[in-house]
Amino acid sequence: LLVFLWCISPALTRYNDPGQKHIKEHHEEVRERPCPHPGCNKVFMIDRYLQRHVKLIHTEVRNYICDQCGQTFKQRKHLSVHQMRHSGAKPLQCEVCGFQCRQRASLKYHMTKHKAEAELEFACDMCGKRFEKAHNLNVHMSMVHPLTQNTDKSKAYREPIGFVPSQNPPVLETISDSLAQSLIQTNTS
């Protein structure tokens, strides 16, 4: 906001420099700055972005050193994340399930799983976990929840071991005869 105000009228801000830098980078010197490294086709509009790119991608300079193990890094933030491994710190936490991590990118990726999971069609009646495909639910049921196979192979629904069936047991999903046969053989051996 400050830089924007400075763009409109420098008199609106009490700072002299922020606007000068902004004007120079975004309005006066607008030109493409290609990476000078052979074979690299990256192009930047701002000199410092080009300089950062060259430093991080095309040089082996690693000025940030872990004082505990000696591992080196090109950026201070990478060293900071690394040092959390030594301390065991995981400062970021998922508000949905409590998952903890060290980096925002990891938490962001983790959160996509919650969004996607809520949209999945097939749910396990035992634990609530959701799946995209009926087959995946069937595999989950056979691996996570001990199951028995209904003797009526045409329905091929499964019940937890110890379940006392009613006259009309719920059908979770039909499965192929070959999968039903393998489940029966697994449960009877």
PDB file of C-alpha atoms in Angstrom:
ATOM      1  CA  LEU A   1       0.000   0.000   0.000  1.00  0.00           C
ATOM      2  CA  LEU A   2       2.812   2.363   0.889  1.00  0.00           C
ATOM      3  CA  VAL A   3       4.543   1.839  -2.450  1.00  0.00           C
ATOM      4  CA  PHE A   4       1.231   2.195  -4.276  1.00  0.00           C
ATOM      5  CA  LEU A   5       0.566   5.534  -2.546  1.00  0.00           C
ATOM      6  CA  TRP A   6       4.065   6.661  -3.379  1.00  0.00           C
ATOM      7  CA  CYS A   7       3.389   5.818  -7.033  1.00  0.00           C
ATOM      8  CA  ILE A   8       0.347   8.060  -7.038  1.00  0.00           C
ATOM      9  CA  SER A   9       1.939  10.909  -5.100  1.00  0.00           C
ATOM     10  CA  PRO A  10       5.233  10.833  -3.219  1.00  0.00           C
ATOM     11  CA  ALA A  11       3.884  13.601  -0.992  1.00  0.00           C
ATOM     12  CA  LEU A  12       1.327  11.152   0.475  1.00  0.00           C
ATOM     13  CA  THR A  13       4.075   9.143   2.171  1.00  0.00           C
ATOM     14  CA  ARG A  14       6.703  10.170   4.665  1.00  0.00           C
ATOM     15  CA  TYR A  15       9.246   7.730   3.190  1.00  0.00           C
ATOM     16  CA  ASN A  16      11.547   8.762   0.346  1.00  0.00           C
ATOM     17  CA  ASP A  17      13.185   5.517  -0.748  1.00  0.00           C
ATOM     18  CA  PRO A  18      10.497   2.801  -1.110  1.00  0.00           C
ATOM     19  CA  GLY A  19       8.854   4.523  -4.013  1.00  0.00           C
ATOM     20  CA  GLN A  20      12.124   5.272  -5.759  1.00  0.00           C
ATOM     21  CA  LYS A  21      13.027   1.604  -5.761  1.00  0.00           C
ATOM     22  CA  HIS A  22       9.548   0.621  -6.946  1.00  0.00           C
ATOM     23  CA  ILE A  23       9.478   3.218  -9.726  1.00  0.00           C
ATOM     24  CA  LYS A  24      12.929   2.222 -10.930  1.00  0.00           C
ATOM     25  CA  GLU A  25      12.159  -1.521 -10.959  1.00  0.00           C
ATOM     26  CA  HIS A  26       8.603  -1.496 -12.279  1.00  0.00           C
ATOM     27  CA  HIS A  27       8.176   1.654 -14.337  1.00  0.00           C
ATOM     28  CA  GLU A  28      11.470   3.092 -15.598  1.00  0.00           C
ATOM     29  CA  GLU A  29      13.684   0.100 -16.287  1.00  0.00           C
ATOM     30  CA  VAL A  30      11.121  -2.364 -17.574  1.00  0.00           C
ATOM     31  CA  ARG A  31      13.148  -4.649 -19.790  1.00  0.00           C
ATOM     32  CA  GLU A  32      13.838  -8.340 -19.998  1.00  0.00           C
ATOM     33  CA  ARG A  33      16.937  -9.602 -18.228  1.00  0.00           C
ATOM     34  CA  PRO A  34      17.875 -13.069 -19.519  1.00  0.00           C
ATOM     35  CA  CYS A  35      19.948 -15.421 -17.422  1.00  0.00           C
ATOM     36  CA  PRO A  36      23.527 -15.361 -18.751  1.00  0.00           C
ATOM     37  CA  HIS A  37      24.098 -19.041 -17.967  1.00  0.00           C
ATOM     38  CA  PRO A  38      24.374 -21.132 -21.193  1.00  0.00           C
ATOM     39  CA  GLY A  39      21.325 -23.289 -21.740  1.00  0.00           C
ATOM     40  CA  CYS A  40      19.167 -21.487 -19.170  1.00  0.00           C
ATOM     41  CA  ASN A  41      16.174 -19.814 -20.772  1.00  0.00           C
ATOM     42  CA  LYS A  42      14.921 -17.955 -17.696  1.00  0.00           C
ATOM     43  CA  VAL A  43      14.125 -14.265 -18.139  1.00  0.00           C
ATOM     44  CA  PHE A  44      13.558 -11.774 -15.335  1.00  0.00           C
ATOM     45  CA  MET A  45      12.111  -8.275 -15.241  1.00  0.00           C
ATOM     46  CA  ILE A  46      13.927  -7.251 -12.044  1.00  0.00           C
ATOM     47  CA  ASP A  47      17.707  -7.325 -11.615  1.00  0.00           C
ATOM     48  CA  ARG A  48      17.700  -8.643  -8.053  1.00  0.00           C
ATOM     49  CA  TYR A  49      15.492 -11.587  -9.078  1.00  0.00           C
ATOM     50  CA  LEU A  50      18.005 -12.435 -11.804  1.00  0.00           C
ATOM     51  CA  GLN A  51      20.870 -12.138  -9.302  1.00  0.00           C
ATOM     52  CA  ARG A  52      19.079 -14.385  -6.810  1.00  0.00           C
ATOM     53  CA  HIS A  53      18.384 -16.939  -9.556  1.00  0.00           C
ATOM     54  CA  VAL A  54      22.033 -17.032 -10.637  1.00  0.00           C
ATOM     55  CA  LYS A  55      23.199 -17.386  -7.017  1.00  0.00           C
ATOM     56  CA  LEU A  56      20.749 -20.160  -6.125  1.00  0.00           C
ATOM     57  CA  ILE A  57      20.717 -22.148  -9.348  1.00  0.00           C
ATOM     58  CA  HIS A  58      24.020 -21.625 -11.118  1.00  0.00           C
ATOM     59  CA  THR A  59      26.581 -21.299  -8.319  1.00  0.00           C
ATOM     60  CA  GLU A  60      27.682 -23.640  -5.576  1.00  0.00           C
ATOM     61  CA  VAL A  61      28.166 -20.878  -2.989  1.00  0.00           C
ATOM     62  CA  ARG A  62      26.765 -22.090   0.333  1.00  0.00           C
ATOM     63  CA  ASN A  63      27.325 -19.434   2.965  1.00  0.00           C
ATOM     64  CA  TYR A  64      24.936 -20.819   5.586  1.00  0.00           C
ATOM     65  CA  ILE A  65      26.435 -23.602   7.713  1.00  0.00           C
ATOM     66  CA  CYS A  66      24.690 -25.697  10.367  1.00  0.00           C
ATOM     67  CA  ASP A  67      26.688 -25.362  13.604  1.00  0.00           C
ATOM     68  CA  GLN A  68      25.578 -28.837  14.734  1.00  0.00           C
ATOM     69  CA  CYS A  69      26.360 -31.015  11.725  1.00  0.00           C
ATOM     70  CA  GLY A  70      28.206 -28.806   9.249  1.00  0.00           C
ATOM     71  CA  GLN A  71      25.698 -29.163   6.426  1.00  0.00           C
ATOM     72  CA  THR A  72      25.722 -26.103   4.149  1.00  0.00           C
ATOM     73  CA  PHE A  73      22.898 -24.185   2.491  1.00  0.00           C
ATOM     74  CA  LYS A  74      22.471 -21.517  -0.147  1.00  0.00           C
ATOM     75  CA  GLN A  75      19.694 -19.730   1.751  1.00  0.00           C
ATOM     76  CA  ARG A  76      19.251 -18.772   5.406  1.00  0.00           C
ATOM     77  CA  LYS A  77      15.653 -20.042   5.433  1.00  0.00           C
ATOM     78  CA  HIS A  78      16.813 -23.513   4.343  1.00  0.00           C
ATOM     79  CA  LEU A  79      19.320 -23.568   7.203  1.00  0.00           C
ATOM     80  CA  SER A  80      16.579 -22.535   9.647  1.00  0.00           C
ATOM     81  CA  VAL A  81      14.290 -25.363   8.527  1.00  0.00           C
ATOM     82  CA  HIS A  82      17.205 -27.811   8.725  1.00  0.00           C
ATOM     83  CA  GLN A  83      18.062 -26.734  12.275  1.00  0.00           C
ATOM     84  CA  MET A  84      14.514 -27.602  13.341  1.00  0.00           C
ATOM     85  CA  ARG A  85      15.370 -31.222  12.560  1.00  0.00           C
ATOM     86  CA  HIS A  86      18.065 -31.138  15.227  1.00  0.00           C
ATOM     87  CA  SER A  87      15.742 -29.557  17.770  1.00  0.00           C
ATOM     88  CA  GLY A  88      12.696 -31.609  16.756  1.00  0.00           C
ATOM     89  CA  ALA A  89      10.646 -28.421  16.397  1.00  0.00           C
ATOM     90  CA  LYS A  90       7.596 -28.565  14.165  1.00  0.00           C
ATOM     91  CA  PRO A  91       6.049 -25.126  14.555  1.00  0.00           C
ATOM     92  CA  LEU A  92       3.234 -25.503  12.030  1.00  0.00           C
ATOM     93  CA  GLN A  93       0.102 -27.503  12.809  1.00  0.00           C
ATOM     94  CA  CYS A  94      -2.977 -28.554  10.852  1.00  0.00           C
ATOM     95  CA  GLU A  95      -6.148 -27.146  12.397  1.00  0.00           C
ATOM     96  CA  VAL A  96      -8.143 -30.153  11.182  1.00  0.00           C
ATOM     97  CA  CYS A  97      -6.148 -33.149  12.414  1.00  0.00           C
ATOM     98  CA  GLY A  98      -3.158 -31.833  14.365  1.00  0.00           C
ATOM     99  CA  PHE A  99      -0.506 -32.887  11.817  1.00  0.00           C
ATOM    100  CA  GLN A 100       2.717 -30.986  12.549  1.00  0.00           C
ATOM    101  CA  CYS A 101       5.468 -29.923  10.153  1.00  0.00           C
ATOM    102  CA  ARG A 102       8.317 -27.483   9.660  1.00  0.00           C
ATOM    103  CA  GLN A 103       7.481 -25.804   6.344  1.00  0.00           C
ATOM    104  CA  ARG A 104       4.469 -23.902   5.031  1.00  0.00           C
ATOM    105  CA  ALA A 105       4.672 -25.800   1.738  1.00  0.00           C
ATOM    106  CA  SER A 106       4.305 -29.104   3.612  1.00  0.00           C
ATOM    107  CA  LEU A 107       1.274 -27.840   5.513  1.00  0.00           C
ATOM    108  CA  LYS A 108      -0.285 -26.470   2.336  1.00  0.00           C
ATOM    109  CA  TYR A 109       0.164 -29.832   0.594  1.00  0.00           C
ATOM    110  CA  HIS A 110      -1.227 -31.635   3.661  1.00  0.00           C
ATOM    111  CA  MET A 111      -4.332 -29.411   3.663  1.00  0.00           C
ATOM    112  CA  THR A 112      -5.155 -30.415   0.083  1.00  0.00           C
ATOM    113  CA  LYS A 113      -5.668 -33.952   1.378  1.00  0.00           C
ATOM    114  CA  HIS A 114      -8.422 -32.769   3.745  1.00  0.00           C
ATOM    115  CA  LYS A 115     -10.204 -30.877   0.989  1.00  0.00           C
ATOM    116  CA  ALA A 116      -9.927 -33.767  -1.422  1.00  0.00           C
ATOM    117  CA  GLU A 117     -10.946 -36.351   1.182  1.00  0.00           C
ATOM    118  CA  ALA A 118     -14.220 -34.544   1.908  1.00  0.00           C
ATOM    119  CA  GLU A 119     -15.150 -34.801  -1.781  1.00  0.00           C
ATOM    120  CA  LEU A 120     -14.546 -38.561  -2.054  1.00  0.00           C
ATOM    121  CA  GLU A 121     -17.603 -40.690  -2.774  1.00  0.00           C
ATOM    122  CA  PHE A 122     -16.979 -43.976  -0.939  1.00  0.00           C
ATOM    123  CA  ALA A 123     -16.788 -44.004   2.873  1.00  0.00           C
ATOM    124  CA  CYS A 124     -15.797 -46.796   5.236  1.00  0.00           C
ATOM    125  CA  ASP A 125     -18.636 -47.545   7.638  1.00  0.00           C
ATOM    126  CA  MET A 126     -16.108 -48.719  10.219  1.00  0.00           C
ATOM    127  CA  CYS A 127     -13.760 -45.718  10.518  1.00  0.00           C
ATOM    128  CA  GLY A 128     -15.128 -43.025   8.206  1.00  0.00           C
ATOM    129  CA  LYS A 129     -12.110 -42.884   5.891  1.00  0.00           C
ATOM    130  CA  ARG A 130     -13.160 -41.913   2.378  1.00  0.00           C
ATOM    131  CA  PHE A 131     -12.047 -43.216  -1.027  1.00  0.00           C
ATOM    132  CA  GLU A 132     -12.337 -42.180  -4.653  1.00  0.00           C
ATOM    133  CA  LYS A 133     -13.129 -45.679  -5.909  1.00  0.00           C
ATOM    134  CA  ALA A 134     -15.168 -48.571  -4.534  1.00  0.00           C
ATOM    135  CA  HIS A 135     -12.193 -50.855  -5.188  1.00  0.00           C
ATOM    136  CA  ASN A 136      -9.991 -48.742  -2.898  1.00  0.00           C
ATOM    137  CA  LEU A 137     -12.632 -48.957  -0.169  1.00  0.00           C
ATOM    138  CA  ASN A 138     -12.749 -52.733  -0.618  1.00  0.00           C
ATOM    139  CA  VAL A 139      -8.968 -53.005  -0.348  1.00  0.00           C
ATOM    140  CA  HIS A 140      -9.048 -50.792   2.762  1.00  0.00           C
ATOM    141  CA  MET A 141     -11.741 -52.962   4.330  1.00  0.00           C
ATOM    142  CA  SER A 142      -9.762 -56.143   3.693  1.00  0.00           C
ATOM    143  CA  MET A 143      -6.475 -54.694   4.981  1.00  0.00           C
ATOM    144  CA  VAL A 144      -7.528 -52.485   7.897  1.00  0.00           C
ATOM    145  CA  HIS A 145     -10.702 -54.075   9.235  1.00  0.00           C
ATOM    146  CA  PRO A 146     -10.762 -57.875   9.739  1.00  0.00           C
ATOM    147  CA  LEU A 147     -13.533 -59.117   7.469  1.00  0.00           C
ATOM    148  CA  THR A 148     -15.628 -62.119   6.692  1.00  0.00           C
ATOM    149  CA  GLN A 149     -17.113 -62.715   3.277  1.00  0.00           C
ATOM    150  CA  ASN A 150     -20.847 -63.184   2.881  1.00  0.00           C
ATOM    151  CA  THR A 151     -21.677 -66.615   1.501  1.00  0.00           C
ATOM    152  CA  ASP A 152     -23.893 -64.980  -1.133  1.00  0.00           C
ATOM    153  CA  LYS A 153     -21.148 -64.237  -3.672  1.00  0.00           C
ATOM    154  CA  SER A 154     -23.489 -62.328  -5.961  1.00  0.00           C
ATOM    155  CA  LYS A 155     -23.696 -59.490  -3.438  1.00  0.00           C
ATOM    156  CA  ALA A 156     -20.097 -59.865  -2.267  1.00  0.00           C
ATOM    157  CA  TYR A 157     -20.511 -57.470   0.644  1.00  0.00           C
ATOM    158  CA  ARG A 158     -18.320 -57.896   3.654  1.00  0.00           C
ATOM    159  CA  GLU A 159     -18.951 -57.836   7.342  1.00  0.00           C
ATOM    160  CA  PRO A 160     -16.539 -57.331  10.227  1.00  0.00           C
ATOM    161  CA  ILE A 161     -15.554 -60.511  12.052  1.00  0.00           C
ATOM    162  CA  GLY A 162     -17.955 -61.099  14.906  1.00  0.00           C
ATOM    163  CA  PHE A 163     -20.754 -59.206  13.140  1.00  0.00           C
ATOM    164  CA  VAL A 164     -24.172 -60.829  13.585  1.00  0.00           C
ATOM    165  CA  PRO A 165     -26.043 -60.312  10.325  1.00  0.00           C
ATOM    166  CA  SER A 166     -29.618 -59.093  10.297  1.00  0.00           C
ATOM    167  CA  GLN A 167     -32.124 -60.277   7.702  1.00  0.00           C
ATOM    168  CA  ASN A 168     -31.121 -57.461   5.315  1.00  0.00           C
ATOM    169  CA  PRO A 169     -27.446 -56.629   5.851  1.00  0.00           C
ATOM    170  CA  PRO A 170     -26.161 -53.390   4.276  1.00  0.00           C
ATOM    171  CA  VAL A 171     -24.339 -53.758   0.984  1.00  0.00           C
ATOM    172  CA  LEU A 172     -21.233 -51.571   0.873  1.00  0.00           C
ATOM    173  CA  GLU A 173     -20.262 -52.168  -2.729  1.00  0.00           C
ATOM    174  CA  THR A 174     -20.183 -55.063  -5.122  1.00  0.00           C
ATOM    175  CA  ILE A 175     -16.807 -56.402  -6.105  1.00  0.00           C
ATOM    176  CA  SER A 176     -15.600 -58.620  -8.893  1.00  0.00           C
ATOM    177  CA  ASP A 177     -15.930 -62.424  -8.556  1.00  0.00           C
ATOM    178  CA  SER A 178     -12.146 -62.875  -8.729  1.00  0.00           C
ATOM    179  CA  LEU A 179     -11.604 -60.398  -5.882  1.00  0.00           C
ATOM    180  CA  ALA A 180     -14.421 -62.021  -3.921  1.00  0.00           C
ATOM    181  CA  GLN A 181     -12.806 -65.443  -4.420  1.00  0.00           C
ATOM    182  CA  SER A 182      -9.412 -64.164  -3.253  1.00  0.00           C
ATOM    183  CA  LEU A 183     -10.987 -62.608  -0.165  1.00  0.00           C
ATOM    184  CA  ILE A 184     -12.800 -65.845   0.632  1.00  0.00           C
ATOM    185  CA  GLN A 185      -9.620 -67.864   0.228  1.00  0.00           C
ATOM    186  CA  THR A 186      -7.667 -65.392   2.392  1.00  0.00           C
ATOM    187  CA  ASN A 187     -10.283 -65.477   5.160  1.00  0.00           C
ATOM    188  CA  THR A 188     -10.656 -69.264   5.180  1.00  0.00           C
ATOM    189  CA  SER A 189      -6.937 -70.081   5.281  1.00  0.00           C
TER     190      SER A 189
END
